[in-house]
Coordinates of N, CA and C in Angstrom, one line a residue:
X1 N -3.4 -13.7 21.4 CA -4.3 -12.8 20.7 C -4.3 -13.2 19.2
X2 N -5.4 -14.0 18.7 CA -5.3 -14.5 17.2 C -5.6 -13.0 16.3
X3 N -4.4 -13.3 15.4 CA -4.5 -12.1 14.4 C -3.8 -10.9 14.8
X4 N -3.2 -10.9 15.9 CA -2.5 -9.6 16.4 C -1.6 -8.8 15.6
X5 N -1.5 -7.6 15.5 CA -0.6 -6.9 14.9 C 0.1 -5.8 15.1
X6 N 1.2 -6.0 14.8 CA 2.2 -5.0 15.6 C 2.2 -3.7 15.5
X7 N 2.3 -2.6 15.9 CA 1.8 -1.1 15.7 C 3.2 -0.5 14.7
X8 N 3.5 -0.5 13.7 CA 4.5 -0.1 13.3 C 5.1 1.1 13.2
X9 N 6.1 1.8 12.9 CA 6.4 3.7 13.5 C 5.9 3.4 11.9
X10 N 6.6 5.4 11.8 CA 6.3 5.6 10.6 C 7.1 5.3 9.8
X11 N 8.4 4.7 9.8 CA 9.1 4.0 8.7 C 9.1 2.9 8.4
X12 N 7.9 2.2 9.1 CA 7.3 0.6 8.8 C 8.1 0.1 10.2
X13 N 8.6 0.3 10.2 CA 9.7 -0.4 11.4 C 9.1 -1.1 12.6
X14 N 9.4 -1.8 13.7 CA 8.9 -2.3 14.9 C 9.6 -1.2 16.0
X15 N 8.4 -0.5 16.4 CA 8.8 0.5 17.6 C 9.8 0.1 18.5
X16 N 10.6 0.6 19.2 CA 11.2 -0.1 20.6 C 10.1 -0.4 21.8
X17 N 9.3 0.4 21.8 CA 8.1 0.5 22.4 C 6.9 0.3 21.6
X18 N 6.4 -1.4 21.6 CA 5.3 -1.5 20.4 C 3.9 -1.8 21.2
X19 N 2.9 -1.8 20.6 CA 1.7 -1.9 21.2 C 1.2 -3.7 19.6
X20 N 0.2 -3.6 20.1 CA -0.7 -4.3 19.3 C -2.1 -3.0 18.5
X21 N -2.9 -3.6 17.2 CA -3.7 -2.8 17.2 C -4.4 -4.1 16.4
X22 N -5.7 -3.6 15.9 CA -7.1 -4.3 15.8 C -7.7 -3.5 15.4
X23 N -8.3 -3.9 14.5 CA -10.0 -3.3 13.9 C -9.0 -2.4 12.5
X24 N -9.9 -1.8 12.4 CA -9.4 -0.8 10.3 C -8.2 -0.5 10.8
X25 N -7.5 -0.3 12.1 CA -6.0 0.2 12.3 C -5.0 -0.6 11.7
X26 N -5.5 -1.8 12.0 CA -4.6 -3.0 11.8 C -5.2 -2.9 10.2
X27 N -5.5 -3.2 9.7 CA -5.9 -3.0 7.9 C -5.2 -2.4 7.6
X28 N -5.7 -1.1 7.6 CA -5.1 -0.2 7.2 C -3.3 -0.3 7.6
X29 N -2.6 -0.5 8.3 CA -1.4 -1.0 8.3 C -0.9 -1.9 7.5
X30 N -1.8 -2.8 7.3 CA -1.4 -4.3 6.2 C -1.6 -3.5 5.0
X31 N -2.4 -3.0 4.5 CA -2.5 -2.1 3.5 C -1.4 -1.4 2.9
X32 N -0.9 -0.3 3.9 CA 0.1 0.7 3.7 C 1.2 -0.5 3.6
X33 N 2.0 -1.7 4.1 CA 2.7 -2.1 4.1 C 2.8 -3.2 2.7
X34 N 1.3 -3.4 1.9 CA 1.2 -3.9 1.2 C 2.2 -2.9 0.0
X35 N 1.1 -2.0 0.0 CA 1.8 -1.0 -0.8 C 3.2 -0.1 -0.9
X36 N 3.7 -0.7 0.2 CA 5.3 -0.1 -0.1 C 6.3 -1.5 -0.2
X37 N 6.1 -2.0 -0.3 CA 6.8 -3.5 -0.6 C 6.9 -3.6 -1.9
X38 N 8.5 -3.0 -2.7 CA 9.1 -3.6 -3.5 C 9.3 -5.0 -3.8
X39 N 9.3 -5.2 -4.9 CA 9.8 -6.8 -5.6 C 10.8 -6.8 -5.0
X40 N 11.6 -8.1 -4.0 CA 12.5 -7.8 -3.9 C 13.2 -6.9 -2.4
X41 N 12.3 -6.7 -1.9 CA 12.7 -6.0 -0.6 C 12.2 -7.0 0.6
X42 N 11.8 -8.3 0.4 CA 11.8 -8.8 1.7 C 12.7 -10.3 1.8
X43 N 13.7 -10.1 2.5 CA 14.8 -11.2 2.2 C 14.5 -13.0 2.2
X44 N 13.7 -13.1 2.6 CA 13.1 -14.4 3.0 C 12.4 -14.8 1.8
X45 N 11.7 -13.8 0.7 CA 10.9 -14.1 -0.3 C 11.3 -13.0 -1.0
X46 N 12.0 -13.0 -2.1 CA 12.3 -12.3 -3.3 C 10.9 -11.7 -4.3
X47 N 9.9 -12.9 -4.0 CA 9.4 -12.3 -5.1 C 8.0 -11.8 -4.4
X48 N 8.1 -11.3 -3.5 CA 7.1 -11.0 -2.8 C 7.1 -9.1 -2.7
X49 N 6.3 -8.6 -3.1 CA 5.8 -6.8 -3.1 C 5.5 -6.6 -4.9
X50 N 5.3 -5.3 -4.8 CA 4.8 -5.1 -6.4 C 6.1 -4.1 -6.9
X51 N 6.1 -4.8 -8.2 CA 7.2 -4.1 -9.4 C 7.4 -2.8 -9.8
X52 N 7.3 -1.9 -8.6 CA 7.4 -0.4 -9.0 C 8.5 0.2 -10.1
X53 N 9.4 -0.2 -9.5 CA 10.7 0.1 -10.6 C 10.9 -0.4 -12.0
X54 N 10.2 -1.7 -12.4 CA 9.3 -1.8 -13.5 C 8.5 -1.1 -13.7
X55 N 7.8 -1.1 -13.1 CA 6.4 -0.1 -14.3 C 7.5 1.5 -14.5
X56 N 8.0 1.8 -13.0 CA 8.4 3.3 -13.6 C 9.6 3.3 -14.5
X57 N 10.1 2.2 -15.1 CA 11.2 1.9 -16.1 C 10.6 2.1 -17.8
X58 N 9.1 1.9 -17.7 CA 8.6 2.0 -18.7 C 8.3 3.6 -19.1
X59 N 8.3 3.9 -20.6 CA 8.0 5.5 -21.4 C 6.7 5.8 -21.0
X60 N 5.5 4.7 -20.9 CA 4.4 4.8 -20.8 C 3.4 3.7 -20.3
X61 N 3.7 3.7 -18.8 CA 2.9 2.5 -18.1 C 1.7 2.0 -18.5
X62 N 0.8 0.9 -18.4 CA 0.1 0.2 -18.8 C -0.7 0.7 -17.7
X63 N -1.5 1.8 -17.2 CA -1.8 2.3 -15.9 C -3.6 1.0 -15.5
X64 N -4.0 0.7 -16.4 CA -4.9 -0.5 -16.0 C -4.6 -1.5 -15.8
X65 N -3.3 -2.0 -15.9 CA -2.5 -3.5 -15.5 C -2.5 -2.9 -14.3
X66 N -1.7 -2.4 -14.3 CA -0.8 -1.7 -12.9 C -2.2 -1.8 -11.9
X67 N -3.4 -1.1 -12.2 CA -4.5 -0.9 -11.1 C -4.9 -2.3 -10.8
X68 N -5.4 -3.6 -12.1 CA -5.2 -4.5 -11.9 C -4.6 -5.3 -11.0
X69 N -3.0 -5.3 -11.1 CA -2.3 -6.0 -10.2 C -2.3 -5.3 -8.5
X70 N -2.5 -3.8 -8.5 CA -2.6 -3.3 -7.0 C -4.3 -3.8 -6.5
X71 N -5.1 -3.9 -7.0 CA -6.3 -4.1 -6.5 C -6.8 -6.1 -6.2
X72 N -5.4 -6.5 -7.0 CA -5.4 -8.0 -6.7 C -4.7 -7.9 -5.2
X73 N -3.9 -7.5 -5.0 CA -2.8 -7.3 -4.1 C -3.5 -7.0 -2.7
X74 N -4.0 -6.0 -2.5 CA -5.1 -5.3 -1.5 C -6.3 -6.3 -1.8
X75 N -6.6 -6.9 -2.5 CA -7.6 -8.0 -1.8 C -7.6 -9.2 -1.5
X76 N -5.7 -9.7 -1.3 CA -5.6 -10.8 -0.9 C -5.1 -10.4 0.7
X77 N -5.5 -9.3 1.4 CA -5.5 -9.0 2.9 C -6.8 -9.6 3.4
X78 N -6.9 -10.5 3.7 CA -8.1 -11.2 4.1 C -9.1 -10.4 5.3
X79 N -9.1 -9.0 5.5 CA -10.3 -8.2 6.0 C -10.8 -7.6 5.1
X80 N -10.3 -7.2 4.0 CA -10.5 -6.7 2.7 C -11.7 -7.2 2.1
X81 N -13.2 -6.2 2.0 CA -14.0 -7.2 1.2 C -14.0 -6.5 -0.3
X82 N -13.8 -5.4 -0.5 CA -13.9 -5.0 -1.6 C -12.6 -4.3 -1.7
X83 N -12.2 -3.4 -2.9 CA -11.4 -2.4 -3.7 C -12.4 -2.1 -4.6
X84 N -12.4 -0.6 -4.5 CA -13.7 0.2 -5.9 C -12.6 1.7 -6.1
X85 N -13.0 1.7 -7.3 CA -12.2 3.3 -7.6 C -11.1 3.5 -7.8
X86 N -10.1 2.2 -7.7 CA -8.9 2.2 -7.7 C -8.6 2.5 -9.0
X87 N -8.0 3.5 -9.2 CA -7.1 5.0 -10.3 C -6.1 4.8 -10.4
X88 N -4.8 4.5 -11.0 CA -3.9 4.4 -11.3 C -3.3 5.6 -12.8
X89 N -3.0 6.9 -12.4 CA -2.7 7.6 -13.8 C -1.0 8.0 -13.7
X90 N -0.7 8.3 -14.9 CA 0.7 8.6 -15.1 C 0.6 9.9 -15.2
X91 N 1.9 10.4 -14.4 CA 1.8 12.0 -14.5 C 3.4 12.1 -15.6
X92 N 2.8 12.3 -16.8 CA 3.9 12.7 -17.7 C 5.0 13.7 -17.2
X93 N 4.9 15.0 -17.0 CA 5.4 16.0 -16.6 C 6.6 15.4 -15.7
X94 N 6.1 14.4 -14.6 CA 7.2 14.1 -13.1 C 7.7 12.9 -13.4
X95 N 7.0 12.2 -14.3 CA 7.1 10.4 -14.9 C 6.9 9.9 -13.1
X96 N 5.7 10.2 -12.5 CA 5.4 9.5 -11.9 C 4.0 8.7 -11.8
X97 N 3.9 7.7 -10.8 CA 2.6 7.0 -10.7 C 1.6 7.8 -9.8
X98 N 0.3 7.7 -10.1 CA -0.4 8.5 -8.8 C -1.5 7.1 -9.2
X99 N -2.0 6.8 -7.2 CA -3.0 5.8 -6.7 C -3.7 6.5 -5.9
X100 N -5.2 6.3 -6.2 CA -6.6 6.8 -5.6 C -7.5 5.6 -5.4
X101 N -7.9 5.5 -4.7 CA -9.1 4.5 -4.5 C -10.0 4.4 -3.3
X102 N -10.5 3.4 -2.8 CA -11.2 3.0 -1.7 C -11.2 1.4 -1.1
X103 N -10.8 1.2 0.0 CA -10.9 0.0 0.4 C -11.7 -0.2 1.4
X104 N -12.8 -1.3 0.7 CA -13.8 -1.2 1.8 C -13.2 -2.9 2.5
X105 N -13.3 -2.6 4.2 CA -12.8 -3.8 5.0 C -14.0 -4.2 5.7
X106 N -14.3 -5.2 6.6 CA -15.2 -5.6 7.7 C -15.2 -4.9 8.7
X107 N -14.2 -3.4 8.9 CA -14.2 -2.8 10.0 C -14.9 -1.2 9.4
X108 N -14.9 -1.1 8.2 CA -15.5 0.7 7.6 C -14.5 0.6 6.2
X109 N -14.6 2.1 5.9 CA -14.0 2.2 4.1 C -12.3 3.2 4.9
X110 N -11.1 2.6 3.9 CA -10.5 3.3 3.8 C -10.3 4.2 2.4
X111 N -9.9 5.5 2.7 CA -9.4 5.9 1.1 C -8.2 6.0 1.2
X112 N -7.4 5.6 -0.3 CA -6.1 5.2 -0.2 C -5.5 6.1 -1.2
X113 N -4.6 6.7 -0.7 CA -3.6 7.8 -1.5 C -2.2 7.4 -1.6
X114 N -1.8 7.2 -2.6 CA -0.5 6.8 -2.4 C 0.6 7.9 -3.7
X115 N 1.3 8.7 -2.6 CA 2.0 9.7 -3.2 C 3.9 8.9 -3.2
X116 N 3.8 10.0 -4.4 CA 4.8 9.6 -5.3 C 5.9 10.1 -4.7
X117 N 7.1 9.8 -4.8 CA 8.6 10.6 -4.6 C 9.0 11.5 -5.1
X118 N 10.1 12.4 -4.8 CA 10.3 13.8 -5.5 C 10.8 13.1 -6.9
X119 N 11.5 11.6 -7.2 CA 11.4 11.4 -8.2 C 11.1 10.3 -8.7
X120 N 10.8 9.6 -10.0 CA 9.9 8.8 -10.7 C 10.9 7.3 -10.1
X121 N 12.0 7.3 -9.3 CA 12.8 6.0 -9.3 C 12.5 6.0 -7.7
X122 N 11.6 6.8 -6.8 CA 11.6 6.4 -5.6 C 10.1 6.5 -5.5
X123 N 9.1 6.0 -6.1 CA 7.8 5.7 -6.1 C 7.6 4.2 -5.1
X124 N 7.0 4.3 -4.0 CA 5.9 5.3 -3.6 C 6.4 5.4 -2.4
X125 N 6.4 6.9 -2.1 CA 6.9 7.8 -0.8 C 6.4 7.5 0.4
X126 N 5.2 7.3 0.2 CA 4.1 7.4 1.1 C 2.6 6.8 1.1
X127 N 1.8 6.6 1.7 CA 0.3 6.1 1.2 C -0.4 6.6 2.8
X128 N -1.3 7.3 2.5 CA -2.3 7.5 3.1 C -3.3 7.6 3.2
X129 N -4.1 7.3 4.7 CA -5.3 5.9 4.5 C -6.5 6.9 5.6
X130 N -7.3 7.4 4.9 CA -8.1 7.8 6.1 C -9.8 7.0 6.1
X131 N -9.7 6.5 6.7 CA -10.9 5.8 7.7 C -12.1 5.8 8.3
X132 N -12.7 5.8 7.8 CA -14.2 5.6 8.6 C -14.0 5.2 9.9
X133 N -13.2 4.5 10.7 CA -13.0 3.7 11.8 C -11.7 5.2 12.4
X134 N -11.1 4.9 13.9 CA -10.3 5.7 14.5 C -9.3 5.1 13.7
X135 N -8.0 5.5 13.3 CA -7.1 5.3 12.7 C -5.5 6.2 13.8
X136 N -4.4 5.6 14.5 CA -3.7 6.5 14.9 C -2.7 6.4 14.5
X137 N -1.7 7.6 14.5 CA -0.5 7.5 14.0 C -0.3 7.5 12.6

């Protein structure tokens, strides 16, 4: 199966019981996985994910670099034909990051949410991706 991709649980992980998926499922997977990949968290390639703990090390993020370098990032997923709207603001109050946007793929548009941790040194908790296309799990 060219291009196959593994159905991941919800802590990224490979199920014991895995399936394959295809179409915006699979995107949207490469997506969410894009976006939780620390600098540094994949042992084979060090410098592979984005510098979260940098930016949130800074008093006052550069929040247009930052959208800059996430909208480079999400469009080197080669289903990816666009990113539009991608938001990047600093919530002073929590000293966290908040990400809004849209990713439009060859299969429909995802919108991308990506929520912060209860604190500013475990960014980002979560990301979630809802779809134009069926999306499960």
């Amino acid at each position: 199966m060219p291009g196959a991709v593994l159905k991941l649980d919800d802590d990224n992980d490979i199920p014991v019981f895995c399936r394959h998926v295809e179409g915006i499922e699979a995107v949207a997977q490469k997506v969410r996985t894009r976006l939780l990949t620390h600098t540094g968290d994949w042992v084979l390639d060090k410098n592979v994910g984005l510098p979260f703990l940098d930016w949130l090390g800074e008093k006052d993020p550069a929040t247009g670099q930052i959208s800059a370098v996430l909208q480079a990032e999400l469009e080197e997923i080669p289903e990816v034909v666009r990113v539009e709207n991608l938001t990047v603001t600093w919530n002073v109050a929590d000293e966290q990051l908040e990400v809004t946007g849209a990713v439009f793929t060859e299969f429909g548009e995802l919108a991308v949410v990506v929520l912060p941790g209860a604190t500013g040194n475990s960014f980002p908790a979560s990301v979630q991706l809802i779809g134009t296309g069926t999306i499960a799990g």
